[in-house]
PDB file of C-alpha atoms in Angstrom:
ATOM      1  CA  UNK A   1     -32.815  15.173 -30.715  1.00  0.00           C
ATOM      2  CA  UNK A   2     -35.135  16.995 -29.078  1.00  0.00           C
ATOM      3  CA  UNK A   3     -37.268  14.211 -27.973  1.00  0.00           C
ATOM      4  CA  UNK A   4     -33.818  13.107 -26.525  1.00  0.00           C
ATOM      5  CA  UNK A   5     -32.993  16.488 -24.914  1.00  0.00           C
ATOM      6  CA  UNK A   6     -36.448  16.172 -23.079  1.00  0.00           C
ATOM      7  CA  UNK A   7     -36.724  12.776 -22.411  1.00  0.00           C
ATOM      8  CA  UNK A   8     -33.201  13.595 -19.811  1.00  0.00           C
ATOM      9  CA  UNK A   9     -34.481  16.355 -18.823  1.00  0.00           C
ATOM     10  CA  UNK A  10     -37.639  14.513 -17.285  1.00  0.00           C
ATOM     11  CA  UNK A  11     -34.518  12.152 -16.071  1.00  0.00           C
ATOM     12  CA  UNK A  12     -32.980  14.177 -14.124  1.00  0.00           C
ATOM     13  CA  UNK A  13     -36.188  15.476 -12.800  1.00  0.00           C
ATOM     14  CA  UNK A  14     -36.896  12.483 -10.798  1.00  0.00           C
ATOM     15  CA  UNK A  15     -33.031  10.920 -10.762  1.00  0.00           C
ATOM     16  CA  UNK A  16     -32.487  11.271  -6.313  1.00  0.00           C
ATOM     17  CA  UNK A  17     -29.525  13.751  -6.189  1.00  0.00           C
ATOM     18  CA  UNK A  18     -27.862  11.196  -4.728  1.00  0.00           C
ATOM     19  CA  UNK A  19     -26.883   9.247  -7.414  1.00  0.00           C
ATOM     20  CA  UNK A  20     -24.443  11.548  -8.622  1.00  0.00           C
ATOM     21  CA  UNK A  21     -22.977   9.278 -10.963  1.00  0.00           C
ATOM     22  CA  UNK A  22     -25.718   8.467 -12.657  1.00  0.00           C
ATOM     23  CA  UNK A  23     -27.069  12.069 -13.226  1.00  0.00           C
ATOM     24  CA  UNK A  24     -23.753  13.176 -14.408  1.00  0.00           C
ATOM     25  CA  UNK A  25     -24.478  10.902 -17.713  1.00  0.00           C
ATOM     26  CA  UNK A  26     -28.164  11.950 -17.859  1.00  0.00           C
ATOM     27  CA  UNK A  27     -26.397  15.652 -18.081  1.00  0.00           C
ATOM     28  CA  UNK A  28     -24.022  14.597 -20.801  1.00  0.00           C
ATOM     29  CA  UNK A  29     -26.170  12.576 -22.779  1.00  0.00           C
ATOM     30  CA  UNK A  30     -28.612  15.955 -22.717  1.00  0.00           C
ATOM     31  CA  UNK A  31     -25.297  18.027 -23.505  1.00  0.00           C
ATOM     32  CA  UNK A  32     -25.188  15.485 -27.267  1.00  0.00           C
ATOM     33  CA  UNK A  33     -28.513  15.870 -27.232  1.00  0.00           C
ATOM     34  CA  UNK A  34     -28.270  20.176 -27.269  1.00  0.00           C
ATOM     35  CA  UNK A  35     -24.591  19.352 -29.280  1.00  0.00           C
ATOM     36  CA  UNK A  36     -26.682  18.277 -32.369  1.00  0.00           C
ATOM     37  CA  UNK A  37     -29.643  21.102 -32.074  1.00  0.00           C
ATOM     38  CA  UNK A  38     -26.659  23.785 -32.208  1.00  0.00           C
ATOM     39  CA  UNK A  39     -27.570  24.818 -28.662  1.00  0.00           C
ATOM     40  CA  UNK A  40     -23.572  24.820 -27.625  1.00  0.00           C
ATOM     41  CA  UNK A  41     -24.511  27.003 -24.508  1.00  0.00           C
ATOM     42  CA  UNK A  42     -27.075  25.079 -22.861  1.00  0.00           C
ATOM     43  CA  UNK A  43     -24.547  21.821 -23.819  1.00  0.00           C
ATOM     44  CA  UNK A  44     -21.572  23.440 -22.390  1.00  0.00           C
ATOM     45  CA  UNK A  45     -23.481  24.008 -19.051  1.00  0.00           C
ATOM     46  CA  UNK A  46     -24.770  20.323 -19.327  1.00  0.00           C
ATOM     47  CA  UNK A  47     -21.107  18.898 -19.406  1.00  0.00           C
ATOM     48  CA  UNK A  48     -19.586  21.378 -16.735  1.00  0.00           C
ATOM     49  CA  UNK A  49     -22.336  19.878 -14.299  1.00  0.00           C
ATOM     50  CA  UNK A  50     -21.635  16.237 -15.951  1.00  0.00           C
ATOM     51  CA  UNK A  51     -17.925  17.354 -15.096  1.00  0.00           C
ATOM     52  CA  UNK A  52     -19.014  18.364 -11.049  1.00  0.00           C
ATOM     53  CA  UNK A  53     -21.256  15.550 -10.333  1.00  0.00           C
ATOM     54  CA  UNK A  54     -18.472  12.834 -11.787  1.00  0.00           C
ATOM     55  CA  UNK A  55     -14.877  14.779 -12.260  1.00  0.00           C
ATOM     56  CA  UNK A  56     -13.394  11.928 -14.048  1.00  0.00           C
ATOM     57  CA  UNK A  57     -15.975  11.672 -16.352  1.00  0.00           C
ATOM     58  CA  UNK A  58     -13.705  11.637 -19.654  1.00  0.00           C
ATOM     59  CA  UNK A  59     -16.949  11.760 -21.850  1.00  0.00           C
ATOM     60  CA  UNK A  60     -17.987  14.533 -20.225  1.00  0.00           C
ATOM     61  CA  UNK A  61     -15.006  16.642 -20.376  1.00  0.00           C
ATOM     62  CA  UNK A  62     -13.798  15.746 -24.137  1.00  0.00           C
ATOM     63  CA  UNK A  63     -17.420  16.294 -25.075  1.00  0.00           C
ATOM     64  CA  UNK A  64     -17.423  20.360 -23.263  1.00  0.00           C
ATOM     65  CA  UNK A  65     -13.834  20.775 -25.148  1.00  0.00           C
ATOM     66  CA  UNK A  66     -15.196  19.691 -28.930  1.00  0.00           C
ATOM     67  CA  UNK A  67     -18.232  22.309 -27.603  1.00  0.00           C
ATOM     68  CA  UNK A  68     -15.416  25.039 -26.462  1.00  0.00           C
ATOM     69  CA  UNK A  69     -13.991  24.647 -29.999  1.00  0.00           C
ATOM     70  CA  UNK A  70     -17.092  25.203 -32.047  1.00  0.00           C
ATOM     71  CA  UNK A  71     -17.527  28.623 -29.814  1.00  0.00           C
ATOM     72  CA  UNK A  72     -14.054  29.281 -29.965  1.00  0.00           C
ATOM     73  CA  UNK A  73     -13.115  29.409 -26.017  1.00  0.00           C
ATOM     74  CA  UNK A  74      -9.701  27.585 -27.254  1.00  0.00           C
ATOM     75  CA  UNK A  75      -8.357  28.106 -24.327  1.00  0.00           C
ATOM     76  CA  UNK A  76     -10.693  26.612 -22.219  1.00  0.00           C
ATOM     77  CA  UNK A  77     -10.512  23.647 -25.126  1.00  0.00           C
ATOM     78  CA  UNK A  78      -7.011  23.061 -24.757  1.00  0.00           C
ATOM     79  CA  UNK A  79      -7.249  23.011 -20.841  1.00  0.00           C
ATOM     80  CA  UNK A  80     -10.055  20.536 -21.101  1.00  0.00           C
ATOM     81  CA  UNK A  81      -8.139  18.373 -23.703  1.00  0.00           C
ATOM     82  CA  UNK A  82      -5.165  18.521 -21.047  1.00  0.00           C
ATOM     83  CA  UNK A  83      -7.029  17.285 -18.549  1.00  0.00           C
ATOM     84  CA  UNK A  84      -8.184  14.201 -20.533  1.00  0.00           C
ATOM     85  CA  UNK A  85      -4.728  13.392 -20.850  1.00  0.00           C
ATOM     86  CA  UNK A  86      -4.164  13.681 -17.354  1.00  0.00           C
ATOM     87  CA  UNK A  87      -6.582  11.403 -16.931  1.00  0.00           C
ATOM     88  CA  UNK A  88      -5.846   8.819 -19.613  1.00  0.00           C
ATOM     89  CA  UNK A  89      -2.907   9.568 -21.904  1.00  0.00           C
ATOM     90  CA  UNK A  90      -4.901   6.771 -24.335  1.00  0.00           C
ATOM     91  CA  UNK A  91      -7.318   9.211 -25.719  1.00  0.00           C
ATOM     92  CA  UNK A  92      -5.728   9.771 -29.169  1.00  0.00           C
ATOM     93  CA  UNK A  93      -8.123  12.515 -29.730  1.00  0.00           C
ATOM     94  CA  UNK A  94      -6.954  14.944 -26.740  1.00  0.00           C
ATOM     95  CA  UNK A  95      -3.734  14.547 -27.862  1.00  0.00           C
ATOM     96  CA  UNK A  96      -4.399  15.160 -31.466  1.00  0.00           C
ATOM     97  CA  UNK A  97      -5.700  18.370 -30.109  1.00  0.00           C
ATOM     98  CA  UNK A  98      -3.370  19.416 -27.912  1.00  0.00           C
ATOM     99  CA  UNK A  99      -1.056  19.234 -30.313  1.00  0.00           C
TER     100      UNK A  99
END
């Protein structure tokens, strides 16, 4: 995983800012990346920039929720999980959670 964590960060190094889209899953995929080392911090910050290059980026949000539940920000969890649904009422596991 950390070959993985480094091998998006060189992405995004030379990813053109303006392919927003496209750098907002290079963030996210680094966020699983950091998600499996533990490092929930530097994850979380991965997805909330996922989450303001590409704000309908389901992945990106449900993945920063899970992350706000292992740190126990349940708030924040919930609010992301509500926003999933929001966005697509399909996701069985937002609503799990919410509920």
């Amino acid at each position: 995983y950390t070959e993985a964590e480094n091998s998006y960060t060189e992405a995004l190094s030379v990813c053109p800012a303006y392919y927003q889209k496209d750098r907002s899953i290079l963030y996210s995929n680094r966020a699983a990346a950091r998600m499996k080392q533990e490092n929930k911090e530097e994850a979380i910050a991965d997805c909330t920039k996922a989450i303001e290059l590409n704000p309908n980026y389901i992945r990106a949000i449900l993945r920063r929720a899970e992350l706000y539940e292992k740190t126990e920000k349940l708030e924040e969890a919930l609010q992301d999980y509500k926003t999933v649904i929001e966005k697509d009422p399909s996701v069985g596991q937002a609503r799990e959670a919410c509920m």
